XYZ file of C-alpha atoms in Angstrom:
389
model
C -30.645 -18.362 12.911
C -32.327 -15.786 10.680
C -33.367 -17.153 7.322
C -34.616 -16.536 3.802
C -37.146 -18.647 1.902
C -36.943 -18.866 -1.866
C -39.750 -18.696 -4.347
C -40.796 -21.897 -6.083
C -38.103 -23.396 -8.378
C -35.593 -20.613 -7.611
C -33.249 -23.023 -5.848
C -32.074 -24.778 -9.027
C -29.183 -22.475 -9.851
C -27.740 -22.343 -6.333
C -28.128 -26.114 -5.870
C -26.071 -26.604 -9.035
C -23.185 -24.692 -7.485
C -23.909 -21.026 -8.121
C -23.502 -18.894 -4.992
C -25.757 -15.895 -5.600
C -29.459 -15.442 -4.944
C -31.062 -12.281 -6.255
C -33.593 -10.193 -4.376
C -36.439 -11.059 -6.773
C -35.934 -14.783 -6.092
C -36.756 -14.515 -2.385
C -40.281 -15.262 -1.095
C -39.891 -14.565 2.648
C -37.291 -13.174 5.050
C -37.539 -14.385 8.639
C -35.956 -12.783 11.703
C -34.965 -9.501 10.036
C -31.302 -10.243 9.206
C -29.180 -7.104 8.959
C -26.833 -6.132 6.150
C -23.951 -8.601 6.006
C -25.410 -10.915 8.627
C -25.200 -14.674 8.128
C -28.568 -16.298 7.453
C -29.882 -19.734 6.564
C -31.441 -20.360 3.169
C -34.350 -22.714 2.435
C -36.180 -23.581 -0.753
C -39.927 -23.170 -1.264
C -40.575 -26.579 0.330
C -38.493 -25.657 3.391
C -35.521 -27.843 2.468
C -32.197 -26.511 3.763
C -29.860 -25.123 1.060
C -27.035 -23.491 2.986
C -25.814 -20.491 4.938
C -24.532 -17.215 3.567
C -24.344 -13.441 3.674
C -27.602 -11.501 3.455
C -27.782 -7.918 2.222
C -31.178 -6.174 1.890
C -29.564 -3.283 -0.019
C -28.029 -5.297 -2.855
C -29.436 -6.921 -5.986
C -27.358 -9.924 -4.914
C -29.372 -10.413 -1.749
C -27.766 -13.680 -0.575
C -24.248 -15.074 -1.067
C -23.801 -18.740 -0.196
C -20.705 -19.593 1.872
C -21.519 -23.176 2.929
C -23.977 -25.933 2.096
C -23.678 -27.121 5.694
C -25.354 -25.576 8.727
C -22.073 -25.028 10.545
C -20.573 -22.616 13.057
C -18.940 -19.618 11.405
C -15.899 -18.593 13.426
C -12.193 -17.933 12.867
C -11.605 -21.659 12.266
C -14.268 -21.661 9.529
C -12.488 -18.867 7.627
C -9.086 -20.355 8.381
C -9.993 -23.653 6.697
C -11.037 -21.848 3.531
C -7.955 -19.631 3.416
C -5.584 -22.539 4.104
C -7.127 -24.559 1.266
C -6.797 -21.627 -1.144
C -3.219 -20.912 -0.051
C -2.174 -24.532 -0.572
C -3.552 -24.427 -4.127
C -1.492 -21.328 -4.979
C 1.676 -22.831 -3.547
C 1.046 -25.896 -5.693
C 0.384 -23.817 -8.829
C 3.330 -21.466 -8.331
C 5.824 -23.318 -6.119
C 8.682 -20.901 -6.810
C 6.650 -17.702 -6.429
C 6.129 -15.627 -3.292
C 3.637 -13.145 -4.750
C 0.217 -14.101 -6.118
C -3.526 -13.923 -5.500
C -4.183 -16.110 -2.472
C -7.963 -15.853 -2.397
C -10.404 -15.094 -5.205
C -13.887 -14.550 -3.799
C -16.522 -17.068 -4.848
C -13.991 -19.404 -6.459
C -12.441 -20.009 -3.034
C -15.659 -19.900 -1.016
C -15.932 -16.422 0.519
C -18.050 -14.214 -1.707
C -16.652 -10.701 -1.890
C -13.256 -11.379 -0.307
C -9.991 -10.862 -2.195
C -6.499 -11.468 -0.823
C -3.200 -10.835 -2.606
C 0.258 -11.679 -1.267
C 3.239 -9.489 -2.089
C 6.303 -11.262 -0.728
C 5.906 -10.887 3.077
C 2.839 -8.616 2.950
C -0.852 -9.165 2.268
C -3.484 -6.865 0.761
C -7.151 -7.606 1.436
C -10.324 -6.315 -0.194
C -13.840 -6.758 1.188
C -16.360 -6.205 -1.586
C -19.505 -7.745 -0.051
C -21.287 -6.583 3.086
C -20.965 -10.067 4.578
C -17.220 -10.300 4.072
C -16.880 -6.764 5.428
C -18.928 -7.567 8.535
C -16.632 -10.533 9.246
C -13.447 -8.628 8.414
C -11.694 -9.033 11.754
C -12.236 -12.793 11.992
C -11.219 -13.302 8.356
C -8.020 -11.288 8.825
C -7.231 -13.170 12.028
C -7.488 -16.323 9.933
C -5.145 -14.786 7.325
C -2.660 -14.002 10.068
C -2.840 -17.564 11.391
C -2.379 -19.204 7.980
C 0.112 -16.930 6.202
C 1.768 -14.995 9.043
C 2.507 -11.879 6.955
C 4.638 -9.018 8.264
C 1.748 -6.668 7.560
C -1.806 -6.553 6.193
C -3.116 -3.653 4.110
C -6.881 -3.303 3.597
C -7.736 -1.700 0.231
C -11.448 -1.048 0.451
C -11.474 1.545 -2.332
C -13.193 -0.653 -4.930
C -16.192 0.903 -6.671
C -17.993 -2.433 -6.205
C -18.433 -1.611 -2.508
C -20.926 1.089 -3.495
C -23.266 -1.626 -4.810
C -23.325 -3.087 -1.288
C -23.736 0.376 0.306
C -20.295 0.165 1.885
C -17.923 3.115 2.356
C -14.625 3.331 0.505
C -11.707 3.341 2.905
C -8.130 2.082 3.181
C -6.202 1.172 6.292
C -2.997 -0.436 7.458
C -4.611 -3.234 9.414
C -1.517 -4.757 11.002
C 2.250 -4.419 10.924
C 4.102 -1.764 8.954
C 3.467 -1.491 5.214
C 6.435 -0.211 3.165
C 5.925 2.347 0.403
C 7.666 0.049 -2.066
C 7.671 -3.750 -2.268
C 9.755 -5.527 -4.901
C 8.158 -8.701 -6.219
C 9.270 -11.260 -8.793
C 7.014 -12.755 -11.460
C 8.190 -14.869 -14.410
C 11.765 -14.080 -13.259
C 11.082 -10.357 -13.712
C 11.215 -7.858 -10.838
C 8.645 -5.117 -10.222
C 8.247 -2.202 -7.856
C 4.777 -2.337 -6.269
C 3.014 0.260 -4.136
C 0.406 -1.728 -2.213
C -0.854 1.365 -0.410
C -2.015 3.294 -3.458
C -1.355 1.306 -6.656
C -4.270 0.287 -8.882
C -6.450 -2.545 -7.527
C -4.270 -4.029 -4.771
C -1.041 -2.759 -6.325
C -0.410 -5.137 -9.237
C -2.339 -7.104 -11.880
C -1.590 -10.744 -11.095
C -4.364 -11.881 -13.436
C -2.182 -11.493 -16.549
C 0.756 -13.492 -15.141
C 0.271 -16.586 -17.321
C -0.625 -14.561 -20.419
C 2.519 -12.469 -20.110
C 4.464 -15.724 -20.050
C 2.585 -16.940 -23.144
C 3.588 -13.825 -25.081
C 7.273 -14.510 -24.398
C 7.196 -17.364 -26.933
C 6.599 -14.955 -29.808
C 8.931 -12.030 -29.069
C 12.513 -13.192 -29.604
C 14.401 -10.802 -31.920
C 11.174 -8.870 -32.593
C 10.299 -5.165 -32.419
C 7.414 -4.896 -29.950
C 4.749 -2.284 -29.202
C 3.187 -2.552 -25.733
C 0.092 -0.347 -25.505
C -1.753 0.451 -22.265
C 1.494 -0.766 -20.733
C 0.674 0.513 -17.220
C 3.847 -0.423 -15.316
C 5.462 -2.240 -18.229
C 4.733 -5.889 -17.512
C 3.988 -7.224 -21.013
C 6.887 -5.281 -22.504
C 9.276 -6.557 -19.844
C 8.214 -10.127 -20.588
C 8.952 -9.458 -24.261
C 12.435 -8.241 -23.337
C 12.945 -11.248 -21.080
C 12.257 -13.422 -24.126
C 14.859 -11.593 -26.214
C 12.880 -8.873 -28.010
C 15.271 -6.547 -29.808
C 13.247 -3.420 -28.945
C 10.106 -2.504 -26.992
C 8.157 0.752 -27.094
C 5.966 1.296 -24.029
C 2.847 3.478 -24.454
C 0.481 4.724 -21.756
C -1.534 7.878 -21.136
C -0.428 7.984 -17.493
C 2.941 9.616 -16.904
C 3.182 8.231 -13.317
C 2.567 4.692 -14.642
C 5.285 5.103 -17.267
C 7.658 6.402 -14.622
C 7.098 3.173 -12.666
C 7.530 1.186 -15.895
C 10.874 2.946 -16.378
C 11.907 2.053 -12.815
C 10.935 -1.573 -13.452
C 12.910 -1.500 -16.703
C 16.022 -0.330 -14.879
C 15.395 -2.735 -11.987
C 15.793 -5.611 -14.447
C 19.058 -4.273 -15.862
C 17.796 -2.719 -19.097
C 18.939 0.667 -20.395
C 17.508 3.377 -22.672
C 13.808 3.047 -21.769
C 11.559 4.039 -24.694
C 8.283 5.204 -23.168
C 5.681 7.403 -24.838
C 3.071 9.315 -22.854
C 0.064 9.221 -25.165
C -3.468 7.986 -25.557
C -2.791 4.454 -26.778
C -5.525 4.479 -29.414
C -4.350 7.814 -30.808
C -0.782 6.542 -30.941
C -1.829 3.360 -32.755
C -3.474 5.523 -35.437
C -0.514 7.869 -35.793
C 1.926 8.114 -38.704
C 4.692 7.651 -36.155
C 3.400 4.199 -35.192
C 2.786 3.224 -38.830
C 6.414 4.016 -39.642
C 7.890 1.842 -36.894
C 7.311 -1.545 -38.600
C 6.306 -3.383 -35.424
C 6.495 -7.163 -35.527
C 4.532 -7.708 -32.292
C 1.711 -5.501 -31.005
C 0.136 -6.000 -27.587
C -2.916 -4.104 -26.319
C -4.261 -4.468 -22.788
C -6.940 -1.785 -22.463
C -8.983 -1.038 -19.342
C -12.511 -2.426 -19.184
C -14.519 -0.704 -21.916
C -17.905 -2.205 -20.963
C -18.797 -1.065 -17.452
C -22.382 -2.370 -17.435
C -24.867 -4.240 -19.621
C -26.286 -0.987 -20.956
C -22.816 -0.053 -22.213
C -22.363 -3.312 -24.125
C -22.889 -2.153 -27.722
C -20.867 1.057 -27.386
C -18.096 -0.807 -25.585
C -18.095 -3.659 -28.095
C -17.692 -1.182 -30.969
C -14.861 0.512 -29.089
C -13.062 -2.820 -28.636
C -13.548 -3.721 -32.295
C -12.222 -0.383 -33.526
C -9.231 -0.444 -31.185
C -8.315 -3.997 -32.239
C -8.777 -3.152 -35.921
C -6.424 -0.181 -35.655
C -3.790 -2.244 -33.845
C -4.000 -5.082 -36.389
C -3.429 -2.599 -39.230
C 0.073 -1.961 -37.867
C 1.151 -5.535 -38.590
C 2.368 -7.123 -41.801
C 2.266 -10.779 -42.769
C 3.881 -12.843 -40.035
C 3.169 -10.220 -37.377
C 1.971 -11.208 -33.896
C -1.027 -9.543 -32.279
C -1.874 -9.972 -28.571
C -5.108 -8.582 -27.176
C -7.042 -8.627 -23.906
C -10.377 -7.675 -22.421
C -11.104 -7.480 -18.693
C -14.773 -6.550 -19.179
C -17.107 -8.961 -17.351
C -19.879 -8.151 -19.808
C -17.892 -9.249 -22.869
C -18.233 -13.036 -23.003
C -15.427 -15.256 -24.361
C -17.509 -15.946 -27.477
C -18.169 -12.232 -28.035
C -14.451 -11.576 -27.537
C -13.616 -13.993 -30.362
C -16.393 -12.533 -32.510
C -15.023 -9.031 -31.936
C -11.517 -10.107 -33.005
C -12.905 -11.686 -36.183
C -14.693 -8.440 -37.053
C -11.572 -6.404 -36.309
C -9.461 -8.588 -38.606
C -12.060 -8.388 -41.366
C -12.276 -4.603 -41.172
C -8.500 -4.326 -41.189
C -8.384 -6.496 -44.320
C -6.219 -9.082 -42.567
C -6.408 -12.863 -42.280
C -5.138 -14.368 -39.043
C -4.963 -17.560 -37.033
C -5.321 -17.969 -33.282
C -2.128 -19.139 -31.611
C -3.360 -18.788 -28.036
C -6.727 -18.299 -26.345
C -6.825 -18.043 -22.575
C -8.345 -16.399 -19.516
C -7.025 -15.055 -16.215
C -4.111 -16.660 -14.391
C -4.634 -19.863 -12.434
C -4.496 -18.020 -9.101
C -7.832 -16.477 -10.207
C -9.599 -19.855 -10.620
C -12.786 -20.022 -12.674
C -15.594 -21.749 -10.787
C -17.282 -24.062 -13.280
C -20.760 -23.326 -11.890
C -20.258 -19.516 -11.907
C -19.412 -17.980 -15.287
C -19.175 -14.639 -13.454
C -15.817 -15.751 -12.031
C -14.302 -15.589 -15.531
C -13.715 -12.034 -16.667
C -10.341 -11.815 -18.433
C -9.996 -12.880 -22.064
C -6.646 -13.041 -23.869
C -5.634 -14.027 -27.370
C -2.501 -14.159 -29.479
C -2.879 -14.220 -33.265
C -0.517 -14.495 -36.217
C -1.271 -12.338 -39.219
C -1.116 -14.385 -42.436
């Protein structure tokens, strides 16, 4: 087996449960492992640490997949996928659509698997997962037995591993439209070309949380995408929801989802959400609940301060729309904005808006995106619900 040897004391993080080793932490590389090849890892004193994916082209040079020196074959992947699948069925016993496998949190760094009713969508973000694609997907077939598997390898993260962006129908026939149910709400999903793998499962639990605060309320859902937060508000008995997004195609899908659930007279506005929030039109609507779910505004560490200011300004402007007793829901999917910075940003936004508020809810991504306690990187989504005093 080809192997890497770490520099002195660089084994501490990975021995505590972290799965990444960076290129500057490696002392020697033995046997010339190729990109994505499985290699053994040893500490400076030649003690065995584990096996994992090696990539000479990535800052994350080694990704641990096992602390045992074991054979990596279809059965190896199958055991991991079966364990992950059982957890999801336990968490969501009445659901047929969810994230089955979430990379490091489930033990295969760089592998994502979502299930949409009878179909699966896979993403391979690391060179190692990509190199083992066929065996991993054979394991998926054995465990889940989907009618079809779609591979969505169009993530920008593949560029960091020097992997091409490409999509393919891997097995079966993939329909252009799959209807899924989440929180007793139906959605049209295009798993061939929709964003990410077709749907944002990570907000499932947060959408359910918002339901508690929407009965008989007038709701603004900004960055609505395909309407999920707004539909949850309606499910809870909201008297009116206005859906805002800059993407006309997304709003058209939101309208289809609206009708799919038996609602009439869809009120969608094609507009830049931040511009709409600042408009006289929005100020005159007297919203009682405002939800914002913007795209990631901090793409890298160097963008932190500009992105942080953008978040603060956007949240401030949204908070200004609410009177005493109003409910404000806000999210951030930026990896580089920590949970503590997220809370700090909300405090600043409230202060600048001249509002006092209390936190009603603070949460992260849905439970089918489990947060590995030893890897803070596995937590990326932050969500909060506040009441304006």
